[in-house]
mmCIF file of C-alpha atoms in Angstrom:
data_model
loop_
_atom_site.group_PDB
_atom_site.id
_atom_site.type_symbol
_atom_site.label_atom_id
_atom_site.label_comp_id
_atom_site.label_asym_id
_atom_site.label_seq_id
_atom_site.Cartn_x
_atom_site.Cartn_y
_atom_site.Cartn_z
ATOM 1 C CA UNK J 11 0.198 -0.347 -0.137
ATOM 2 C CA UNK J 12 1.259 3.696 -1.110
ATOM 3 C CA UNK J 13 2.039 6.037 1.987
ATOM 4 C CA UNK J 14 0.411 9.067 1.460
ATOM 5 C CA UNK J 15 2.455 11.771 0.420
ATOM 6 C CA UNK J 16 3.930 14.029 3.121
ATOM 7 C CA UNK J 17 2.428 17.193 1.640
ATOM 8 C CA UNK J 18 2.187 19.105 5.067
ATOM 9 C CA UNK J 19 5.648 18.399 6.606
ATOM 10 C CA UNK J 20 6.051 22.012 6.526
ATOM 11 C CA UNK J 21 3.035 23.033 8.119
ATOM 12 C CA UNK J 22 2.002 23.298 11.795
ATOM 13 C CA UNK J 23 -1.708 22.488 12.677
ATOM 14 C CA UNK J 24 -4.144 22.159 15.643
ATOM 15 C CA UNK J 25 -4.858 18.644 16.189
ATOM 16 C CA UNK J 26 -8.810 17.496 16.708
ATOM 17 C CA UNK J 27 -8.132 16.430 20.223
ATOM 18 C CA UNK J 28 -6.641 19.929 20.764
ATOM 19 C CA UNK J 29 -9.464 21.703 18.844
ATOM 20 C CA UNK J 30 -11.661 19.715 21.176
ATOM 21 C CA UNK J 31 -9.901 20.669 24.504
ATOM 22 C CA UNK J 32 -10.152 24.311 23.077
ATOM 23 C CA UNK J 33 -14.043 23.813 22.338
ATOM 24 C CA UNK J 34 -14.461 22.261 25.993
ATOM 25 C CA UNK J 35 -13.100 25.390 27.496
ATOM 26 C CA UNK J 36 -14.337 28.219 25.487
ATOM 27 C CA UNK J 37 -17.155 26.878 23.645
ATOM 28 C CA UNK J 38 -17.841 26.765 19.615
ATOM 29 C CA UNK J 39 -15.952 30.328 19.133
ATOM 30 C CA UNK J 40 -12.764 28.873 20.106
ATOM 31 C CA UNK J 41 -12.997 25.677 17.857
ATOM 32 C CA UNK J 42 -14.219 28.524 15.089
ATOM 33 C CA UNK J 43 -10.559 30.270 15.698
ATOM 34 C CA UNK J 44 -8.588 27.017 15.770
ATOM 35 C CA UNK J 45 -10.225 25.837 12.396
ATOM 36 C CA UNK J 46 -9.606 29.062 10.991
ATOM 37 C CA UNK J 47 -6.038 28.669 11.694
ATOM 38 C CA UNK J 48 -5.745 25.260 10.267
ATOM 39 C CA UNK J 49 -7.029 26.712 7.322
ATOM 40 C CA UNK J 50 -4.843 29.439 7.144
ATOM 41 C CA UNK J 51 -1.844 26.950 7.160
ATOM 42 C CA UNK J 52 -3.499 25.359 4.034
ATOM 43 C CA UNK J 53 -3.687 28.774 2.448
ATOM 44 C CA UNK J 54 -7.522 28.652 2.501
ATOM 45 C CA UNK J 55 -8.246 31.762 4.278
ATOM 46 C CA UNK J 56 -11.512 32.403 2.857
ATOM 47 C CA UNK J 57 -12.850 28.919 4.013
ATOM 48 C CA UNK J 58 -10.933 29.882 7.419
ATOM 49 C CA UNK J 59 -12.932 33.394 7.945
ATOM 50 C CA UNK J 60 -16.433 31.381 7.131
ATOM 51 C CA UNK J 61 -15.600 28.986 9.739
ATOM 52 C CA UNK J 62 -14.912 31.671 12.322
ATOM 53 C CA UNK J 63 -17.922 33.445 11.225
ATOM 54 C CA UNK J 64 -20.290 30.441 11.803
ATOM 55 C CA UNK J 65 -18.469 29.661 14.926
ATOM 56 C CA UNK J 66 -19.683 33.133 16.250
ATOM 57 C CA UNK J 67 -23.058 32.900 14.857
ATOM 58 C CA UNK J 68 -23.462 29.269 16.792
ATOM 59 C CA UNK J 69 -21.901 30.563 19.826
ATOM 60 C CA UNK J 70 -24.727 33.407 20.002
ATOM 61 C CA UNK J 71 -27.259 30.637 18.780
ATOM 62 C CA UNK J 72 -26.137 28.535 21.666
ATOM 63 C CA UNK J 73 -26.299 30.698 24.493
ATOM 64 C CA UNK J 74 -29.427 32.595 23.524
ATOM 65 C CA UNK J 75 -31.209 29.446 23.212
ATOM 66 C CA UNK J 76 -29.734 28.508 27.130
ATOM 67 C CA UNK J 77 -30.900 31.918 28.278
ATOM 68 C CA UNK J 78 -34.617 31.071 27.080
ATOM 69 C CA UNK J 79 -34.710 27.795 28.762
ATOM 70 C CA UNK J 80 -36.342 27.982 32.005
ATOM 71 C CA UNK J 81 -34.202 27.764 34.928
ATOM 72 C CA UNK J 82 -36.089 24.924 36.472
ATOM 73 C CA UNK J 83 -35.382 22.809 33.519
ATOM 74 C CA UNK J 84 -31.700 23.928 33.535
ATOM 75 C CA UNK J 85 -31.147 23.117 37.093
ATOM 76 C CA UNK J 86 -32.131 19.308 35.993
ATOM 77 C CA UNK J 87 -29.101 19.077 33.331
ATOM 78 C CA UNK J 88 -25.677 18.210 34.395
ATOM 79 C CA UNK J 89 -23.313 21.147 34.048
ATOM 80 C CA UNK J 90 -20.982 18.921 31.582
ATOM 81 C CA UNK J 91 -23.811 17.338 29.426
ATOM 82 C CA UNK J 92 -24.051 20.865 27.321
ATOM 83 C CA UNK J 93 -20.093 21.202 26.798
ATOM 84 C CA UNK J 94 -19.717 17.645 25.977
ATOM 85 C CA UNK J 95 -22.548 17.712 23.291
ATOM 86 C CA UNK J 96 -21.073 20.660 21.423
ATOM 87 C CA UNK J 97 -17.770 19.534 21.607
ATOM 88 C CA UNK J 98 -18.619 16.101 20.066
ATOM 89 C CA UNK J 99 -20.296 17.935 17.246
ATOM 90 C CA UNK J 100 -17.507 19.940 16.673
ATOM 91 C CA UNK J 101 -14.847 16.889 16.774
ATOM 92 C CA UNK J 102 -17.128 15.182 14.020
ATOM 93 C CA UNK J 103 -17.334 18.599 11.887
ATOM 94 C CA UNK J 104 -13.268 18.902 12.321
ATOM 95 C CA UNK J 105 -13.227 14.919 11.545
ATOM 96 C CA UNK J 106 -15.185 15.760 8.203
ATOM 97 C CA UNK J 107 -13.334 18.756 7.009
ATOM 98 C CA UNK J 108 -9.991 18.056 8.202
ATOM 99 C CA UNK J 109 -9.702 14.936 9.461
ATOM 100 C CA UNK J 110 -7.936 13.003 6.545
ATOM 101 C CA UNK J 111 -5.191 16.152 6.265
ATOM 102 C CA UNK J 112 -4.537 15.939 10.003
ATOM 103 C CA UNK J 113 -4.384 11.955 10.316
ATOM 104 C CA UNK J 114 -2.035 12.113 7.210
ATOM 105 C CA UNK J 115 0.186 15.104 9.043
ATOM 106 C CA UNK J 116 0.234 13.031 12.265
ATOM 107 C CA UNK J 117 1.423 9.527 10.400
ATOM 108 C CA UNK J 118 4.447 11.290 9.183
ATOM 109 C CA UNK J 119 5.427 12.378 12.735
ATOM 110 C CA UNK J 120 4.988 16.358 11.501
ATOM 111 C CA UNK J 121 4.325 19.036 14.033
ATOM 112 C CA UNK J 122 1.292 20.075 15.884
ATOM 113 C CA UNK J 123 0.563 22.940 17.854
ATOM 114 C CA UNK J 124 0.478 22.116 22.069
ATOM 115 C CA UNK J 125 -2.670 21.363 23.472
ATOM 116 C CA UNK J 126 -1.555 23.673 25.969
ATOM 117 C CA UNK J 127 -1.715 26.614 23.498
ATOM 118 C CA UNK J 128 -5.085 25.260 22.307
ATOM 119 C CA UNK J 129 -6.382 25.300 25.590
ATOM 120 C CA UNK J 130 -4.970 28.931 26.214
ATOM 121 C CA UNK J 131 -7.053 29.895 23.443
ATOM 122 C CA UNK J 132 -10.029 28.077 24.889
ATOM 123 C CA UNK J 133 -9.638 30.331 28.172
ATOM 124 C CA UNK J 134 -9.243 33.558 26.316
ATOM 125 C CA UNK J 135 -12.453 32.656 24.256
ATOM 126 C CA UNK J 136 -14.191 31.603 27.815
ATOM 127 C CA UNK J 137 -13.027 35.146 29.227
ATOM 128 C CA UNK J 138 -14.526 36.656 26.336
ATOM 129 C CA UNK J 139 -17.718 35.126 26.353
ATOM 130 C CA UNK J 140 -18.096 35.868 30.194
ATOM 131 C CA UNK J 141 -17.299 39.458 29.567
ATOM 132 C CA UNK J 142 -20.206 39.516 26.620
ATOM 133 C CA UNK J 143 -22.520 37.814 29.248
ATOM 134 C CA UNK J 144 -21.703 39.848 32.184
ATOM 135 C CA UNK J 145 -22.179 43.227 29.880
ATOM 136 C CA UNK J 146 -25.651 41.882 28.424
ATOM 137 C CA UNK J 147 -26.890 40.969 32.084
ATOM 138 C CA UNK J 148 -25.610 43.892 34.022
ATOM 139 C CA UNK J 149 -24.893 46.715 31.653
ATOM 140 C CA UNK J 150 -27.142 46.339 28.699
ATOM 141 C CA UNK J 151 -30.396 45.899 30.893
ATOM 142 C CA UNK J 152 -29.787 49.147 32.340
ATOM 143 C CA UNK J 153 -30.504 50.967 29.148
ATOM 144 C CA UNK J 154 -33.253 48.407 28.660
ATOM 145 C CA UNK J 155 -35.112 49.102 31.907
ATOM 146 C CA UNK J 156 -34.513 53.035 31.660
ATOM 147 C CA UNK J 157 -36.376 52.898 28.220
ATOM 148 C CA UNK J 158 -38.853 50.867 29.688
ATOM 149 C CA UNK J 159 -39.359 52.844 32.749
ATOM 150 C CA UNK J 160 -39.662 56.080 30.809
ATOM 151 C CA UNK J 161 -42.675 54.622 29.468
ATOM 152 C CA UNK J 162 -44.211 53.045 32.306
ATOM 153 C CA UNK J 163 -44.055 56.520 33.856
ATOM 154 C CA UNK J 164 -46.739 57.650 31.350
ATOM 155 C CA UNK J 165 -48.826 54.692 31.866
ATOM 156 C CA UNK J 166 -48.936 55.222 35.373
ATOM 157 C CA UNK J 167 -50.005 58.925 35.066
ATOM 158 C CA UNK J 168 -52.690 57.798 32.314
ATOM 159 C CA UNK J 169 -53.904 54.905 35.009
ATOM 160 C CA UNK J 170 -53.926 57.331 37.825
ATOM 161 C CA UNK J 171 -55.902 60.158 35.862
ATOM 162 C CA UNK J 172 -58.588 57.718 34.349
ATOM 163 C CA UNK J 173 -59.340 55.924 37.611
ATOM 164 C CA UNK J 174 -60.446 59.334 39.445
ATOM 165 C CA UNK J 175 -63.702 58.166 37.303
ATOM 166 C CA UNK J 176 -64.561 55.756 40.021
ATOM 167 C CA UNK J 177 -64.472 58.719 42.638
ATOM 168 C CA UNK J 178 -66.904 61.048 40.686
ATOM 169 C CA UNK J 179 -68.898 58.238 39.768
ATOM 170 C CA UNK J 180 -71.573 58.770 42.720
ATOM 171 C CA UNK J 181 -71.176 62.195 42.943
ATOM 172 C CA UNK J 182 -71.185 64.096 39.226
ATOM 173 C CA UNK J 183 -74.043 64.381 36.874
ATOM 174 C CA UNK J 184 -74.217 62.058 33.611
ATOM 175 C CA UNK J 185 -72.877 64.822 31.370
ATOM 176 C CA UNK J 186 -69.680 65.142 33.302
ATOM 177 C CA UNK J 187 -69.180 61.262 33.513
ATOM 178 C CA UNK J 188 -69.745 60.904 29.928
ATOM 179 C CA UNK J 189 -67.370 63.744 28.867
ATOM 180 C CA UNK J 190 -64.630 62.336 31.684
ATOM 181 C CA UNK J 191 -64.839 58.893 30.011
ATOM 182 C CA UNK J 192 -64.708 60.378 26.386
ATOM 183 C CA UNK J 193 -62.112 63.047 26.789
ATOM 184 C CA UNK J 194 -60.150 61.076 29.655
ATOM 185 C CA UNK J 195 -60.562 57.384 30.700
ATOM 186 C CA UNK J 196 -61.209 56.132 27.064
ATOM 187 C CA UNK J 197 -58.226 57.918 25.479
ATOM 188 C CA UNK J 198 -55.786 57.339 28.544
ATOM 189 C CA UNK J 199 -56.434 53.561 28.233
ATOM 190 C CA UNK J 200 -56.034 53.384 24.585
ATOM 191 C CA UNK J 201 -52.798 55.582 24.862
ATOM 192 C CA UNK J 202 -51.705 52.830 27.216
ATOM 193 C CA UNK J 203 -52.152 50.074 25.048
ATOM 194 C CA UNK J 204 -49.863 51.779 22.585
ATOM 195 C CA UNK J 205 -47.423 52.493 25.500
ATOM 196 C CA UNK J 206 -47.031 48.328 25.997
ATOM 197 C CA UNK J 207 -46.903 47.833 22.232
ATOM 198 C CA UNK J 208 -44.061 50.308 21.884
ATOM 199 C CA UNK J 209 -42.345 48.566 24.784
ATOM 200 C CA UNK J 210 -42.763 45.243 23.664
ATOM 201 C CA UNK J 211 -40.428 46.641 20.524
ATOM 202 C CA UNK J 212 -37.575 47.766 22.651
ATOM 203 C CA UNK J 213 -34.491 45.759 21.791
ATOM 204 C CA UNK J 214 -33.502 43.004 24.393
ATOM 205 C CA UNK J 215 -36.451 43.499 26.394
ATOM 206 C CA UNK J 216 -35.838 40.616 29.352
ATOM 207 C CA UNK J 217 -38.232 37.850 29.675
ATOM 208 C CA UNK J 218 -39.699 38.709 32.703
ATOM 209 C CA UNK J 219 -40.899 42.422 31.250
ATOM 210 C CA UNK J 220 -42.086 40.473 28.075
ATOM 211 C CA UNK J 221 -44.489 38.580 30.590
ATOM 212 C CA UNK J 222 -45.210 41.621 32.600
ATOM 213 C CA UNK J 223 -46.467 43.181 29.273
ATOM 214 C CA UNK J 224 -48.611 40.447 28.793
ATOM 215 C CA UNK J 225 -50.462 41.153 31.562
ATOM 216 C CA UNK J 226 -50.259 44.786 31.457
ATOM 217 C CA UNK J 227 -51.819 44.816 27.950
ATOM 218 C CA UNK J 228 -54.660 42.347 29.402
ATOM 219 C CA UNK J 229 -55.438 44.941 32.108
ATOM 220 C CA UNK J 230 -55.409 47.793 29.719
ATOM 221 C CA UNK J 231 -57.362 45.925 27.423
ATOM 222 C CA UNK J 232 -59.895 45.272 30.427
ATOM 223 C CA UNK J 233 -59.820 49.022 31.629
ATOM 224 C CA UNK J 234 -60.623 50.213 28.215
ATOM 225 C CA UNK J 235 -63.726 47.418 28.093
ATOM 226 C CA UNK J 236 -65.040 48.726 31.480
ATOM 227 C CA UNK J 237 -64.917 52.293 30.696
ATOM 228 C CA UNK J 238 -66.735 51.648 27.185
ATOM 229 C CA UNK J 239 -69.422 49.780 29.400
ATOM 230 C CA UNK J 240 -69.739 52.673 31.861
ATOM 231 C CA UNK J 241 -70.556 55.158 28.779
ATOM 232 C CA UNK J 242 -73.172 52.693 27.760
ATOM 233 C CA UNK J 243 -74.635 52.382 31.105
ATOM 234 C CA UNK J 244 -74.815 55.820 31.531
ATOM 235 C CA UNK J 245 -76.078 56.552 28.251
ATOM 236 C CA UNK J 246 -79.082 54.232 28.021
ATOM 237 C CA UNK J 247 -79.619 54.683 32.022
ATOM 238 C CA UNK J 248 -79.630 50.862 32.003
ATOM 239 C CA UNK J 249 -78.642 48.257 34.572
ATOM 240 C CA UNK J 250 -78.357 45.797 31.611
ATOM 241 C CA UNK J 251 -74.442 46.238 31.926
ATOM 242 C CA UNK J 252 -73.923 45.915 35.614
ATOM 243 C CA UNK J 253 -73.435 41.842 35.455
ATOM 244 C CA UNK J 254 -70.620 42.181 32.723
ATOM 245 C CA UNK J 255 -69.193 45.348 34.378
ATOM 246 C CA UNK J 256 -68.524 42.841 37.653
ATOM 247 C CA UNK J 257 -67.108 40.197 35.680
ATOM 248 C CA UNK J 258 -64.595 42.761 33.818
ATOM 249 C CA UNK J 259 -63.876 43.963 37.503
ATOM 250 C CA UNK J 260 -63.334 40.609 38.651
ATOM 251 C CA UNK J 261 -60.809 39.877 35.960
ATOM 252 C CA UNK J 262 -59.181 43.306 36.538
ATOM 253 C CA UNK J 263 -58.615 42.302 40.132
ATOM 254 C CA UNK J 264 -57.008 38.937 38.942
ATOM 255 C CA UNK J 265 -54.678 40.583 36.742
ATOM 256 C CA UNK J 266 -53.709 43.014 39.331
ATOM 257 C CA UNK J 267 -53.069 40.357 42.016
ATOM 258 C CA UNK J 268 -50.898 38.528 39.300
ATOM 259 C CA UNK J 269 -48.641 41.364 38.646
#
């Protein structure tokens, strides 16, 4: 059997094992960098850049998905399982794209970069990832919360101004009450619905605020529905709407309690 030509004797690569170690420590991004370096040694820089870009996208997708998984579920997953899974996937990918080259290189006793160097790159990748995660948790949300709170201040003002109606309901005449509903209450709750929809569009809005917004939107829609029923009740001077109003107010109380 003819031995494969030693075409890579003057080149130096990161071995599959070294890439696996770096991946386990620093995630897919570390693997992408080392694969890029192997492509660079082969004078295939474009493929190397593509590999690095894909690894960055994979890293973002991986950690983005992990953040969305409920904590109760994540607590049941052993710490080593997820790194072991993506390390295994990377190992198979490296074997597919460079396995033959690396095996031939090793068979001729050619040089590889040390596993320690690969581990060091994995550690650097880990530090970068931790810095990004830290900033996303502690720095970026500050801006998000500031933008959210600014919108919610107007929401609260609208709420307070509209609910004065309940104090006036038994003391003011029908015309005054209708003007209050048409000019204040209904417009304020329509504005509050618009406020919640705007806050939902805030980039990187945390999951807990998204969940809170669902409740606030339901609350706003119920308030709007209640004032529209009050308008009918006063306009037609009828008790036919009392049961419906009681139902809505019970739902409002339930939403407030959940908040």
